[in-house]
PDB file of C-alpha atoms in Angstrom:
ATOM      1  CA  LEU K   1      18.582 -54.274 -39.193  1.00  0.00           C
ATOM      2  CA  ILE K   2      16.298 -57.229 -39.958  1.00  0.00           C
ATOM      3  CA  GLY K   3      15.394 -58.268 -43.482  1.00  0.00           C
ATOM      4  CA  VAL K   4      12.377 -60.454 -44.226  1.00  0.00           C
ATOM      5  CA  ILE K   5      12.631 -62.389 -47.507  1.00  0.00           C
ATOM      6  CA  ASP K   6      11.286 -65.571 -49.017  1.00  0.00           C
ATOM      7  CA  GLY K   7      13.252 -68.446 -47.515  1.00  0.00           C
ATOM      8  CA  LYS K   8      13.517 -70.139 -50.900  1.00  0.00           C
ATOM      9  CA  GLU K   9      15.215 -67.179 -52.535  1.00  0.00           C
ATOM     10  CA  GLU K  10      18.884 -67.735 -53.327  1.00  0.00           C
ATOM     11  CA  ARG K  11      21.153 -64.727 -53.018  1.00  0.00           C
ATOM     12  CA  LYS K  12      23.789 -65.211 -55.720  1.00  0.00           C
ATOM     13  CA  LYS K  13      24.822 -61.692 -56.594  1.00  0.00           C
ATOM     14  CA  TYR K  14      28.307 -62.059 -55.098  1.00  0.00           C
ATOM     15  CA  THR K  15      29.661 -65.522 -54.382  1.00  0.00           C
ATOM     16  CA  PRO K  16      33.244 -66.787 -53.906  1.00  0.00           C
ATOM     17  CA  GLU K  17      33.313 -68.727 -57.175  1.00  0.00           C
ATOM     18  CA  LYS K  18      32.589 -65.619 -59.255  1.00  0.00           C
ATOM     19  CA  PHE K  19      35.468 -63.820 -60.941  1.00  0.00           C
ATOM     20  CA  ASP K  20      36.076 -60.407 -59.328  1.00  0.00           C
ATOM     21  CA  SER K  21      36.174 -58.140 -62.376  1.00  0.00           C
ATOM     22  CA  ARG K  22      37.654 -55.320 -60.289  1.00  0.00           C
ATOM     23  CA  LYS K  23      41.046 -57.050 -60.516  1.00  0.00           C
ATOM     24  CA  ILE K  24      41.122 -56.184 -64.215  1.00  0.00           C
ATOM     25  CA  LEU K  25      39.071 -52.977 -64.156  1.00  0.00           C
ATOM     26  CA  GLY K  26      41.422 -51.353 -61.649  1.00  0.00           C
ATOM     27  CA  LYS K  27      44.286 -51.686 -64.154  1.00  0.00           C
ATOM     28  CA  ILE K  28      42.433 -50.232 -67.138  1.00  0.00           C
ATOM     29  CA  SER K  29      43.093 -46.669 -68.279  1.00  0.00           C
ATOM     30  CA  VAL K  30      40.799 -45.453 -71.041  1.00  0.00           C
ATOM     31  CA  VAL K  31      42.142 -42.920 -73.533  1.00  0.00           C
ATOM     32  CA  GLN K  32      39.192 -41.313 -75.312  1.00  0.00           C
ATOM     33  CA  THR K  33      39.452 -38.868 -78.183  1.00  0.00           C
ATOM     34  CA  PRO K  34      36.750 -36.234 -77.623  1.00  0.00           C
ATOM     35  CA  TYR K  35      33.497 -36.246 -79.555  1.00  0.00           C
ATOM     36  CA  LEU K  36      33.323 -32.772 -81.085  1.00  0.00           C
ATOM     37  CA  GLU K  37      30.660 -31.783 -83.572  1.00  0.00           C
ATOM     38  CA  THR K  38      28.190 -29.490 -81.853  1.00  0.00           C
ATOM     39  CA  ILE K  39      27.919 -28.078 -78.358  1.00  0.00           C
ATOM     40  CA  ILE K  40      24.836 -30.171 -77.559  1.00  0.00           C
ATOM     41  CA  GLY K  41      26.240 -33.326 -79.129  1.00  0.00           C
ATOM     42  CA  ALA K  42      29.548 -33.000 -77.286  1.00  0.00           C
ATOM     43  CA  ARG K  43      27.750 -32.608 -73.947  1.00  0.00           C
ATOM     44  CA  GLU K  44      25.370 -35.530 -74.503  1.00  0.00           C
ATOM     45  CA  ILE K  45      28.082 -37.966 -75.600  1.00  0.00           C
ATOM     46  CA  GLY K  46      30.268 -36.742 -72.743  1.00  0.00           C
ATOM     47  CA  GLU K  47      27.545 -37.615 -70.238  1.00  0.00           C
ATOM     48  CA  ARG K  48      27.225 -41.152 -71.604  1.00  0.00           C
ATOM     49  CA  ILE K  49      30.972 -41.667 -71.482  1.00  0.00           C
ATOM     50  CA  GLY K  50      31.090 -40.307 -67.936  1.00  0.00           C
ATOM     51  CA  ARG K  51      28.465 -42.805 -66.812  1.00  0.00           C
ATOM     52  CA  ALA K  52      30.285 -45.640 -68.559  1.00  0.00           C
ATOM     53  CA  ILE K  53      33.719 -45.074 -67.027  1.00  0.00           C
ATOM     54  CA  GLN K  54      32.237 -44.599 -63.558  1.00  0.00           C
ATOM     55  CA  SER K  55      30.074 -47.707 -63.890  1.00  0.00           C
ATOM     56  CA  PHE K  56      33.174 -49.837 -64.428  1.00  0.00           C
ATOM     57  CA  GLU K  57      35.337 -47.885 -61.949  1.00  0.00           C
ATOM     58  CA  VAL K  58      38.321 -48.027 -64.295  1.00  0.00           C
ATOM     59  CA  LYS K  59      41.668 -46.646 -63.192  1.00  0.00           C
ATOM     60  CA  GLU K  60      41.258 -43.363 -65.066  1.00  0.00           C
ATOM     61  CA  LEU K  61      39.845 -41.646 -68.131  1.00  0.00           C
ATOM     62  CA  ILE K  62      42.154 -39.524 -70.256  1.00  0.00           C
ATOM     63  CA  VAL K  63      40.467 -37.149 -72.689  1.00  0.00           C
ATOM     64  CA  ALA K  64      43.023 -36.982 -75.482  1.00  0.00           C
ATOM     65  CA  PRO K  65      42.497 -34.555 -78.366  1.00  0.00           C
ATOM     66  CA  TYR K  66      45.001 -34.322 -81.206  1.00  0.00           C
ATOM     67  CA  GLY K  67      45.506 -31.384 -83.495  1.00  0.00           C
ATOM     68  CA  TYR K  68      43.379 -28.263 -83.188  1.00  0.00           C
ATOM     69  CA  VAL K  69      39.963 -28.656 -81.567  1.00  0.00           C
ATOM     70  CA  ASN K  70      37.122 -26.264 -80.799  1.00  0.00           C
ATOM     71  CA  ALA K  71      37.755 -25.125 -77.226  1.00  0.00           C
ATOM     72  CA  PHE K  72      34.089 -24.580 -76.384  1.00  0.00           C
ATOM     73  CA  GLU K  73      32.988 -27.952 -77.725  1.00  0.00           C
ATOM     74  CA  LEU K  74      35.804 -29.617 -75.767  1.00  0.00           C
ATOM     75  CA  ALA K  75      34.684 -27.766 -72.637  1.00  0.00           C
ATOM     76  CA  GLU K  76      31.121 -29.043 -73.074  1.00  0.00           C
ATOM     77  CA  PHE K  77      32.369 -32.581 -73.673  1.00  0.00           C
ATOM     78  CA  ILE K  78      34.280 -32.480 -70.385  1.00  0.00           C
ATOM     79  CA  LYS K  79      31.308 -30.938 -68.569  1.00  0.00           C
ATOM     80  CA  GLY K  80      29.189 -33.801 -69.883  1.00  0.00           C
ATOM     81  CA  ILE K  81      31.690 -36.361 -68.577  1.00  0.00           C
ATOM     82  CA  LYS K  82      31.652 -34.700 -65.169  1.00  0.00           C
ATOM     83  CA  LYS K  83      27.849 -34.735 -65.031  1.00  0.00           C
ATOM     84  CA  GLY K  84      27.574 -38.345 -66.212  1.00  0.00           C
ATOM     85  CA  ARG K  85      30.226 -39.505 -63.768  1.00  0.00           C
ATOM     86  CA  ALA K  86      28.517 -37.740 -60.863  1.00  0.00           C
ATOM     87  CA  SER K  87      25.084 -39.188 -61.647  1.00  0.00           C
ATOM     88  CA  ARG K  88      26.421 -42.738 -61.813  1.00  0.00           C
ATOM     89  CA  LEU K  89      28.513 -42.256 -58.684  1.00  0.00           C
ATOM     90  CA  GLU K  90      25.449 -41.307 -56.646  1.00  0.00           C
ATOM     91  CA  ILE K  91      23.622 -44.447 -57.797  1.00  0.00           C
ATOM     92  CA  GLN K  92      26.637 -46.596 -56.907  1.00  0.00           C
ATOM     93  CA  LYS K  93      26.878 -45.116 -53.416  1.00  0.00           C
ATOM     94  CA  LYS K  94      23.251 -46.059 -52.788  1.00  0.00           C
ATOM     95  CA  SER K  95      23.535 -49.530 -54.351  1.00  0.00           C
ATOM     96  CA  TYR K  96      26.869 -50.853 -53.090  1.00  0.00           C
ATOM     97  CA  ALA K  97      27.688 -51.941 -49.570  1.00  0.00           C
ATOM     98  CA  ARG K  98      31.342 -51.105 -50.262  1.00  0.00           C
ATOM     99  CA  GLU K  99      33.210 -47.880 -50.792  1.00  0.00           C
ATOM    100  CA  VAL K 100      32.992 -46.564 -54.357  1.00  0.00           C
ATOM    101  CA  ARG K 101      35.965 -44.903 -56.049  1.00  0.00           C
ATOM    102  CA  GLU K 102      35.392 -41.827 -58.184  1.00  0.00           C
ATOM    103  CA  VAL K 103      37.200 -42.272 -61.507  1.00  0.00           C
ATOM    104  CA  PRO K 104      39.797 -39.551 -62.192  1.00  0.00           C
ATOM    105  CA  VAL K 105      39.375 -37.628 -65.457  1.00  0.00           C
ATOM    106  CA  LEU K 106      42.479 -36.130 -67.060  1.00  0.00           C
ATOM    107  CA  VAL K 107      43.262 -34.216 -70.263  1.00  0.00           C
ATOM    108  CA  GLN K 108      46.398 -34.755 -72.340  1.00  0.00           C
ATOM    109  CA  ASP K 109      47.378 -34.637 -76.001  1.00  0.00           C
ATOM    110  CA  LEU K 110      46.942 -38.054 -77.609  1.00  0.00           C
ATOM    111  CA  TYR K 111      50.516 -38.455 -78.821  1.00  0.00           C
ATOM    112  CA  GLN K 112      51.949 -37.318 -75.489  1.00  0.00           C
ATOM    113  CA  THR K 113      49.694 -39.846 -73.785  1.00  0.00           C
ATOM    114  CA  VAL K 114      51.000 -42.644 -76.002  1.00  0.00           C
ATOM    115  CA  ARG K 115      54.581 -41.651 -75.220  1.00  0.00           C
ATOM    116  CA  ASP K 116      53.960 -41.512 -71.465  1.00  0.00           C
ATOM    117  CA  LYS K 117      52.003 -44.773 -71.317  1.00  0.00           C
ATOM    118  CA  ARG K 118      54.450 -46.751 -73.462  1.00  0.00           C
ATOM    119  CA  ARG K 119      56.376 -48.179 -70.549  1.00  0.00           C
ATOM    120  CA  LYS K 120      57.609 -51.585 -69.526  1.00  0.00           C
ATOM    121  CA  TYR K 121      54.798 -53.791 -68.185  1.00  0.00           C
ATOM    122  CA  ASN K 122      52.125 -51.511 -69.687  1.00  0.00           C
ATOM    123  CA  LEU K 123      49.837 -52.951 -72.345  1.00  0.00           C
ATOM    124  CA  LEU K 124      48.534 -50.644 -75.085  1.00  0.00           C
ATOM    125  CA  ILE K 125      45.390 -51.680 -76.965  1.00  0.00           C
ATOM    126  CA  VAL K 126      43.736 -49.779 -79.814  1.00  0.00           C
ATOM    127  CA  THR K 127      40.149 -50.612 -80.789  1.00  0.00           C
ATOM    128  CA  ASP K 128      39.675 -50.308 -84.545  1.00  0.00           C
ATOM    129  CA  PRO K 129      37.844 -52.208 -87.335  1.00  0.00           C
ATOM    130  CA  THR K 130      41.168 -52.789 -89.136  1.00  0.00           C
ATOM    131  CA  GLY K 131      42.547 -54.848 -86.261  1.00  0.00           C
ATOM    132  CA  ASN K 132      42.588 -58.554 -85.429  1.00  0.00           C
ATOM    133  CA  GLN K 133      39.548 -60.320 -84.052  1.00  0.00           C
ATOM    134  CA  ILE K 134      39.922 -60.716 -80.316  1.00  0.00           C
ATOM    135  CA  VAL K 135      39.563 -64.509 -80.588  1.00  0.00           C
ATOM    136  CA  ASP K 136      42.670 -64.629 -82.801  1.00  0.00           C
ATOM    137  CA  VAL K 137      44.894 -63.066 -80.135  1.00  0.00           C
ATOM    138  CA  LYS K 138      42.996 -64.152 -77.033  1.00  0.00           C
ATOM    139  CA  ASP K 139      45.523 -66.504 -75.432  1.00  0.00           C
ATOM    140  CA  GLU K 140      48.493 -64.177 -75.762  1.00  0.00           C
ATOM    141  CA  LEU K 141      46.371 -61.159 -74.808  1.00  0.00           C
ATOM    142  CA  ILE K 142      45.170 -62.828 -71.595  1.00  0.00           C
ATOM    143  CA  ARG K 143      48.741 -63.645 -70.603  1.00  0.00           C
ATOM    144  CA  ARG K 144      49.878 -60.080 -71.264  1.00  0.00           C
ATOM    145  CA  MET K 145      46.911 -58.628 -69.368  1.00  0.00           C
ATOM    146  CA  LYS K 146      47.683 -60.697 -66.275  1.00  0.00           C
ATOM    147  CA  LEU K 147      51.297 -59.517 -66.278  1.00  0.00           C
ATOM    148  CA  ALA K 148      50.519 -55.872 -67.097  1.00  0.00           C
ATOM    149  CA  ARG K 149      50.691 -53.160 -64.482  1.00  0.00           C
ATOM    150  CA  GLU K 150      48.378 -51.001 -66.576  1.00  0.00           C
ATOM    151  CA  ILE K 151      46.099 -51.812 -69.512  1.00  0.00           C
ATOM    152  CA  VAL K 152      45.638 -48.756 -71.715  1.00  0.00           C
ATOM    153  CA  ILE K 153      42.686 -48.817 -74.131  1.00  0.00           C
ATOM    154  CA  PHE K 154      42.571 -46.199 -76.904  1.00  0.00           C
ATOM    155  CA  VAL K 155      39.068 -45.366 -78.097  1.00  0.00           C
ATOM    156  CA  GLY K 156      38.294 -43.101 -81.030  1.00  0.00           C
ATOM    157  CA  SER K 157      35.281 -40.983 -81.882  1.00  0.00           C
ATOM    158  CA  ARG K 158      34.019 -40.112 -85.355  1.00  0.00           C
ATOM    159  CA  GLN K 159      37.434 -40.017 -87.082  1.00  0.00           C
ATOM    160  CA  GLY K 160      38.908 -42.798 -84.959  1.00  0.00           C
ATOM    161  CA  ILE K 161      42.421 -43.189 -83.598  1.00  0.00           C
ATOM    162  CA  PRO K 162      45.183 -41.852 -85.918  1.00  0.00           C
ATOM    163  CA  LYS K 163      47.031 -44.630 -87.748  1.00  0.00           C
ATOM    164  CA  GLY K 164      50.356 -43.458 -86.341  1.00  0.00           C
ATOM    165  CA  VAL K 165      49.289 -44.694 -82.904  1.00  0.00           C
ATOM    166  CA  PHE K 166      48.756 -48.206 -84.290  1.00  0.00           C
ATOM    167  CA  ARG K 167      52.496 -48.732 -84.768  1.00  0.00           C
ATOM    168  CA  LEU K 168      53.132 -48.033 -81.091  1.00  0.00           C
ATOM    169  CA  ALA K 169      50.311 -50.199 -79.735  1.00  0.00           C
ATOM    170  CA  ASP K 170      50.769 -53.793 -78.598  1.00  0.00           C
ATOM    171  CA  TYR K 171      47.425 -54.822 -80.096  1.00  0.00           C
ATOM    172  CA  VAL K 172      44.912 -53.399 -82.543  1.00  0.00           C
ATOM    173  CA  ILE K 173      41.640 -55.225 -81.949  1.00  0.00           C
ATOM    174  CA  ASP K 174      38.385 -55.366 -83.881  1.00  0.00           C
ATOM    175  CA  LEU K 175      35.774 -56.205 -81.237  1.00  0.00           C
ATOM    176  CA  THR K 176      32.866 -56.818 -83.624  1.00  0.00           C
ATOM    177  CA  PRO K 177      33.842 -57.398 -87.270  1.00  0.00           C
ATOM    178  CA  TYR K 178      31.552 -55.672 -89.813  1.00  0.00           C
ATOM    179  CA  ILE K 179      29.968 -53.569 -87.058  1.00  0.00           C
ATOM    180  CA  THR K 180      30.980 -50.006 -86.158  1.00  0.00           C
ATOM    181  CA  PHE K 181      30.201 -48.843 -82.635  1.00  0.00           C
ATOM    182  CA  ALA K 182      28.632 -45.564 -81.688  1.00  0.00           C
ATOM    183  CA  THR K 183      31.178 -43.506 -79.722  1.00  0.00           C
ATOM    184  CA  GLU K 184      29.487 -44.037 -76.361  1.00  0.00           C
ATOM    185  CA  GLN K 185      29.291 -47.815 -76.889  1.00  0.00           C
ATOM    186  CA  ALA K 186      33.005 -48.383 -77.475  1.00  0.00           C
ATOM    187  CA  ILE K 187      34.159 -48.187 -73.844  1.00  0.00           C
ATOM    188  CA  PRO K 188      31.580 -50.663 -72.450  1.00  0.00           C
ATOM    189  CA  ALA K 189      32.189 -53.032 -75.365  1.00  0.00           C
ATOM    190  CA  ALA K 190      35.967 -53.011 -74.950  1.00  0.00           C
ATOM    191  CA  VAL K 191      35.919 -53.342 -71.175  1.00  0.00           C
ATOM    192  CA  VAL K 192      33.348 -56.153 -71.150  1.00  0.00           C
ATOM    193  CA  ALA K 193      35.272 -58.029 -73.861  1.00  0.00           C
ATOM    194  CA  LEU K 194      38.516 -57.944 -71.862  1.00  0.00           C
ATOM    195  CA  VAL K 195      36.840 -58.949 -68.607  1.00  0.00           C
ATOM    196  CA  THR K 196      35.005 -61.787 -70.375  1.00  0.00           C
ATOM    197  CA  ILE K 197      38.116 -63.388 -71.865  1.00  0.00           C
ATOM    198  CA  CYS K 198      39.830 -63.225 -68.475  1.00  0.00           C
ATOM    199  CA  GLU K 199      36.845 -64.962 -66.890  1.00  0.00           C
ATOM    200  CA  GLU K 200      36.848 -67.631 -69.620  1.00  0.00           C
ATOM    201  CA  SER K 201      40.545 -68.226 -69.046  1.00  0.00           C
ATOM    202  CA  ARG K 202      39.978 -68.731 -65.324  1.00  0.00           C
ATOM    203  CA  GLU K 203      37.185 -71.233 -65.945  1.00  0.00           C
ATOM    204  CA  GLU K 204      39.284 -73.202 -68.453  1.00  0.00           C
ATOM    205  CA  SER K 205      42.170 -73.492 -66.007  1.00  0.00           C
ATOM    206  CA  GLU K 206      39.977 -74.887 -63.205  1.00  0.00           C
TER     207      GLU K 206
END
């Protein structure tokens, strides 16, 4: 194949000096409590979450309800995730010159998930407005992230993550003080924040 482009154009999309965010993204498991209010709402939010987790190609998404939930709303939420993931995956296959990994989607009770993920060398992070600002724990967090085998991010929806989970987490982080995210914005915000501080750390060490 022959491409004809302006000779003055600089192709800087991927260059050796850029931080490869996949090194962090591949270790991130997202634990999302389901958004359940109406059938339509559950499906729409599910689609947005599905696109988000596939865009970042995280290790996995765990849909983690707690207590009793409406089975049909949960089913629509999961259907939405599947649809959103599939739509983003097709775009990635057309856009990337590399192989794209489809993000696994699992379902497990929230408290069981916490118990299973609370292992040595795993890092558990809860996103919540009551937590510390990320800048206040940045240095220690970066060190722990580099050593972690798996970075588990707990993301709430509507009612948030139960306070009992906070005691078992390594960090409770407020990503944007005085601002509350919409449910579908929480995953991109958390993932970008963690990747950004890792990139800043690399630049400071050079």
